[in-house]
Amino acid sequence: QMQMQESGPGLVKPSETLSLTCTVSGTSLNSRDYHWGWIRQSPGKALEWIGSLFHTGSTYYNPSLQSRLAMSVDASKNQFSLRLNSVTAADTAIYYCARILITYSYVIDFWGQGTLVAVSS
Amino acid sequence: DIQMTQSPSSLSASVGDRVTITCRASDNINRFLNWFQQQPGKAPKLLIFTTSRLQTGVPSRFSGSGSGTDFTLTITDLQPEDFATYYCQQSHSSPYSFGQGTRLE
């Protein structure tokens, strides 16, 4: 059974870097049919697509975050990661990792449980 | 960027009711529209993709329709577990934006 689990610090100081890892089990990242991505949800607010990557390392970022964002994949560990630098309070959110089906469209078909990251001094 | 607007933002209903949620895109997205259900404290769950295709395991009381800029999610015979927040999301072009949500209570 497939599982996706986010991990990383729950508290980050302003201007520092937010780093999260998603560990995937029950399936391989090495699939031509899927991207692996991140979505966040600010407290009480709607969802925001952050970006995604292919198992080859090709990345696709939200332009609003692109200048601060880096994603990477470690296929040997079946993990992928997110780094967002120069964070502010506006980056406080629940961060979800997700699987995205790309064979016909861009469909987020499986989500991790999410991890809350607060930006505060 | 494509903006997604849902209406209403909240909706009161009762078990057994039929409800409709509307999603409007700021530009033509063909049929690249997905619907998610989110229970409090949980991750969103995919219900419907490309306007009308039911995700595996989703009950047939959920249905979707539309094309271009106007889309609807319909739930018939509401069940207690259906009271949640619903989001639409366009998968036509990056950035893949979501609606602001409709809370069904």
Short mmCIF file of C-alpha atoms in Angstrom, two decimals:
data_model
loop_
_atom_site.label_atom_id
_atom_site.label_comp_id
_atom_site.label_asym_id
_atom_site.label_seq_id
_atom_site.Cartn_x
_atom_site.Cartn_y
_atom_site.Cartn_z
CA GLN A 1 0.00 0.00 0.00
CA MET A 2 1.40 3.33 -1.03
CA GLN A 3 2.32 5.89 1.61
CA MET A 4 3.86 9.34 1.49
CA GLN A 5 5.31 10.93 4.61
CA GLU A 6 6.62 14.47 5.00
CA SER A 7 9.42 15.19 7.48
CA GLY A 8 11.34 18.25 8.56
CA PRO A 9 11.46 21.03 11.15
CA GLY A 10 8.13 22.37 12.34
CA LEU A 11 9.59 25.79 13.13
CA VAL A 12 11.80 27.95 10.93
CA LYS A 13 13.11 31.43 11.68
CA PRO A 14 12.37 34.32 9.31
CA SER A 15 14.95 34.73 6.51
CA GLU A 16 16.14 31.14 6.95
CA THR A 17 15.55 28.09 4.74
CA LEU A 18 12.63 25.71 5.02
CA SER A 19 13.63 22.14 4.19
CA LEU A 20 11.27 19.20 3.89
CA THR A 21 11.62 15.64 2.69
CA CYS A 22 8.95 13.29 1.42
CA THR A 23 9.56 9.57 1.83
CA VAL A 24 7.54 7.37 -0.50
CA SER A 25 6.83 3.72 0.18
CA GLY A 26 4.84 1.11 -1.71
CA THR A 27 5.76 2.48 -5.11
CA SER A 28 8.85 3.69 -6.97
CA LEU A 29 9.65 7.27 -7.88
CA ASN A 30 11.05 5.92 -11.14
CA SER A 31 7.86 6.11 -13.16
CA ARG A 32 7.25 7.86 -16.46
CA ASP A 33 3.61 8.38 -15.48
CA TYR A 34 4.07 10.56 -12.42
CA HIS A 35 5.49 13.76 -11.11
CA TRP A 36 6.19 14.19 -7.41
CA GLY A 37 5.27 17.50 -5.92
CA TRP A 38 4.42 19.86 -3.09
CA ILE A 39 1.28 21.80 -2.24
CA ARG A 40 0.77 24.04 0.76
CA GLN A 41 -2.20 25.38 2.68
CA SER A 42 -1.98 28.45 4.84
CA PRO A 43 -4.04 28.29 8.05
CA GLY A 44 -7.71 28.62 7.17
CA LYS A 45 -6.95 29.35 3.54
CA ALA A 46 -6.96 27.70 0.18
CA LEU A 47 -4.40 25.46 -1.44
CA GLU A 48 -1.34 26.64 -3.36
CA TRP A 49 0.61 24.51 -5.83
CA ILE A 50 4.32 24.90 -5.09
CA GLY A 51 5.85 22.74 -7.78
CA SER A 52 6.81 19.25 -8.85
CA LEU A 53 9.59 17.18 -10.31
CA PHE A 54 10.14 14.12 -12.44
CA HIS A 55 12.33 11.20 -11.34
CA THR A 56 15.00 12.44 -13.76
CA GLY A 57 15.27 15.63 -11.73
CA SER A 58 13.39 17.92 -14.12
CA THR A 59 11.58 20.54 -12.10
CA TYR A 60 8.43 22.63 -12.58
CA TYR A 61 7.94 25.52 -10.18
CA ASN A 62 5.21 28.00 -9.35
CA PRO A 63 6.55 31.27 -10.80
CA SER A 64 5.56 33.13 -7.64
CA LEU A 65 8.00 30.99 -5.62
CA GLN A 66 10.57 30.10 -8.24
CA SER A 67 13.27 32.53 -7.13
CA ARG A 68 13.33 30.96 -3.63
CA LEU A 69 12.60 27.36 -4.44
CA ALA A 70 14.61 24.22 -5.10
CA MET A 71 13.41 20.63 -5.39
CA SER A 72 15.45 17.51 -5.70
CA VAL A 73 15.00 13.75 -5.85
CA ASP A 74 16.96 10.86 -4.36
CA ALA A 75 15.67 7.81 -6.17
CA SER A 76 17.96 5.45 -4.25
CA LYS A 77 16.12 6.39 -1.04
CA ASN A 78 12.74 6.87 -2.75
CA GLN A 79 12.65 10.41 -1.42
CA PHE A 80 12.23 13.89 -2.82
CA SER A 81 12.85 17.22 -1.12
CA LEU A 82 11.83 20.85 -1.00
CA ARG A 83 13.96 23.84 -0.03
CA LEU A 84 12.42 27.30 0.24
CA ASN A 85 14.79 30.06 1.25
CA SER A 86 14.33 33.54 2.73
CA VAL A 87 11.09 32.52 4.42
CA THR A 88 8.66 34.96 6.01
CA ALA A 89 5.52 34.55 8.10
CA ALA A 90 3.59 34.25 4.83
CA ASP A 91 5.26 30.86 4.29
CA THR A 92 3.63 29.44 7.43
CA ALA A 93 1.45 26.60 6.17
CA ILE A 94 0.73 22.91 6.11
CA TYR A 95 3.00 21.44 3.46
CA TYR A 96 1.78 18.36 1.61
CA CYS A 97 3.81 16.14 -0.63
CA ALA A 98 1.86 14.47 -3.40
CA ARG A 99 1.92 12.19 -6.41
CA ILE A 100 0.77 13.72 -9.69
CA LEU A 101 -0.47 11.69 -12.64
CA ILE A 102 0.78 13.28 -15.86
CA THR A 103 -0.24 10.79 -18.55
CA TYR A 104 -3.17 12.87 -19.76
CA SER A 105 -3.42 15.87 -17.50
CA TYR A 106 -1.86 16.99 -14.22
CA VAL A 107 -3.88 15.20 -11.59
CA ILE A 108 -2.88 15.16 -7.92
CA ASP A 109 -4.08 11.69 -7.13
CA PHE A 110 -2.35 10.90 -3.83
CA TRP A 111 -1.40 13.14 -0.90
CA GLY A 112 0.76 12.78 2.16
CA GLN A 113 -0.81 13.62 5.49
CA GLY A 114 0.88 17.03 5.59
CA THR A 115 3.25 18.72 7.99
CA LEU A 116 2.78 22.11 9.62
CA VAL A 117 5.68 24.52 9.27
CA ALA A 118 5.58 27.76 11.22
CA VAL A 119 7.86 30.67 10.42
CA SER A 120 8.58 32.59 13.59
CA SER A 121 11.48 33.95 15.58
CA ASP B 1 -2.24 32.97 -14.36
CA ILE B 2 -5.67 31.33 -14.33
CA GLN B 3 -7.87 32.29 -11.39
CA MET B 4 -10.44 29.83 -10.06
CA THR B 5 -13.57 31.11 -8.34
CA GLN B 6 -15.94 28.83 -6.45
CA SER B 7 -19.46 29.55 -5.33
CA PRO B 8 -20.91 29.49 -2.85
CA SER B 9 -18.16 29.79 -0.23
CA SER B 10 -20.36 27.88 2.20
CA LEU B 11 -23.49 25.84 1.83
CA SER B 12 -25.95 24.46 4.34
CA ALA B 13 -27.61 21.17 3.53
CA SER B 14 -29.08 18.08 5.14
CA VAL B 15 -28.59 14.36 4.76
CA GLY B 16 -30.40 13.18 1.64
CA ASP B 17 -30.18 16.56 -0.14
CA ARG B 18 -28.81 17.24 -3.60
CA VAL B 19 -26.21 20.02 -3.75
CA THR B 20 -24.31 21.76 -6.52
CA ILE B 21 -21.03 23.65 -6.25
CA THR B 22 -19.85 25.88 -9.06
CA CYS B 23 -16.32 26.63 -10.18
CA ARG B 24 -15.41 29.28 -12.74
CA ALA B 25 -12.06 29.69 -14.45
CA SER B 26 -10.74 33.07 -15.59
CA ASP B 27 -9.73 31.55 -18.93
CA ASN B 28 -10.64 28.55 -21.05
CA ILE B 29 -9.32 25.37 -19.43
CA ASN B 30 -11.13 22.92 -21.74
CA ARG B 31 -12.04 20.04 -19.40
CA PHE B 32 -8.89 20.14 -17.26
CA LEU B 33 -10.72 20.57 -13.99
CA ASN B 34 -10.42 18.44 -10.86
CA TRP B 35 -12.37 18.30 -7.60
CA PHE B 36 -11.07 17.50 -4.13
CA GLN B 37 -12.73 16.86 -0.80
CA GLN B 38 -11.04 17.84 2.43
CA GLN B 39 -12.15 16.72 5.86
CA PRO B 40 -11.00 18.79 8.87
CA GLY B 41 -7.42 18.03 9.79
CA LYS B 42 -6.93 15.75 6.79
CA ALA B 43 -5.23 16.01 3.41
CA PRO B 44 -7.41 16.67 0.38
CA LYS B 45 -8.69 13.65 -1.47
CA LEU B 46 -9.20 13.47 -5.22
CA LEU B 47 -12.86 12.96 -6.13
CA ILE B 48 -13.16 13.79 -9.81
CA PHE B 49 -10.58 14.52 -12.52
CA THR B 50 -10.84 16.00 -16.00
CA THR B 51 -14.29 17.37 -15.21
CA SER B 52 -16.28 14.17 -14.92
CA ARG B 53 -14.10 11.12 -14.30
CA LEU B 54 -14.66 9.58 -10.90
CA GLN B 55 -11.54 8.56 -8.99
CA THR B 56 -11.46 4.88 -8.02
CA GLY B 57 -13.50 4.26 -4.89
CA VAL B 58 -15.50 7.48 -5.03
CA PRO B 59 -19.25 6.89 -4.71
CA SER B 60 -21.41 7.46 -7.77
CA ARG B 61 -23.46 10.10 -5.95
CA PHE B 62 -20.63 12.48 -6.89
CA SER B 63 -20.63 13.81 -10.43
CA GLY B 64 -19.01 16.62 -12.35
CA SER B 65 -19.78 18.50 -15.52
CA GLY B 66 -18.79 21.51 -17.56
CA SER B 67 -16.20 22.71 -20.04
CA GLY B 68 -14.36 25.86 -20.97
CA THR B 69 -14.75 28.17 -17.98
CA ASP B 70 -17.78 26.88 -16.06
CA PHE B 71 -17.91 23.66 -14.07
CA THR B 72 -20.10 22.05 -11.46
CA LEU B 73 -19.78 19.39 -8.80
CA THR B 74 -23.04 17.72 -7.85
CA ILE B 75 -23.61 15.49 -4.86
CA THR B 76 -26.90 13.62 -4.69
CA ASP B 77 -28.33 11.93 -1.61
CA LEU B 78 -25.91 13.62 0.77
CA GLN B 79 -24.38 11.33 3.37
CA PRO B 80 -22.99 12.37 6.77
CA GLU B 81 -19.41 11.78 5.57
CA ASP B 82 -19.92 14.25 2.70
CA PHE B 83 -19.93 17.29 5.00
CA ALA B 84 -16.49 18.71 4.22
CA THR B 85 -14.77 21.42 2.21
CA TYR B 86 -14.56 21.03 -1.56
CA TYR B 87 -11.94 22.54 -3.85
CA CYS B 88 -11.72 22.76 -7.60
CA GLN B 89 -8.32 22.89 -9.30
CA GLN B 90 -7.36 23.57 -12.90
CA SER B 91 -4.78 21.30 -14.49
CA HIS B 92 -4.67 23.11 -17.82
CA SER B 93 -1.59 25.24 -17.27
CA SER B 94 1.00 26.19 -14.68
CA PRO B 95 0.62 27.45 -12.01
CA TYR B 96 -2.04 24.84 -11.28
CA SER B 97 -4.42 26.94 -9.23
CA PHE B 98 -7.17 26.00 -6.80
CA GLY B 99 -10.46 27.60 -5.97
CA GLN B 100 -10.91 29.10 -2.52
CA GLY B 101 -13.10 26.23 -1.33
CA THR B 102 -16.74 25.56 -0.55
CA ARG B 103 -17.60 24.46 2.95
CA LEU B 104 -20.56 22.11 3.05
CA GLU B 105 -22.19 22.14 6.45
#
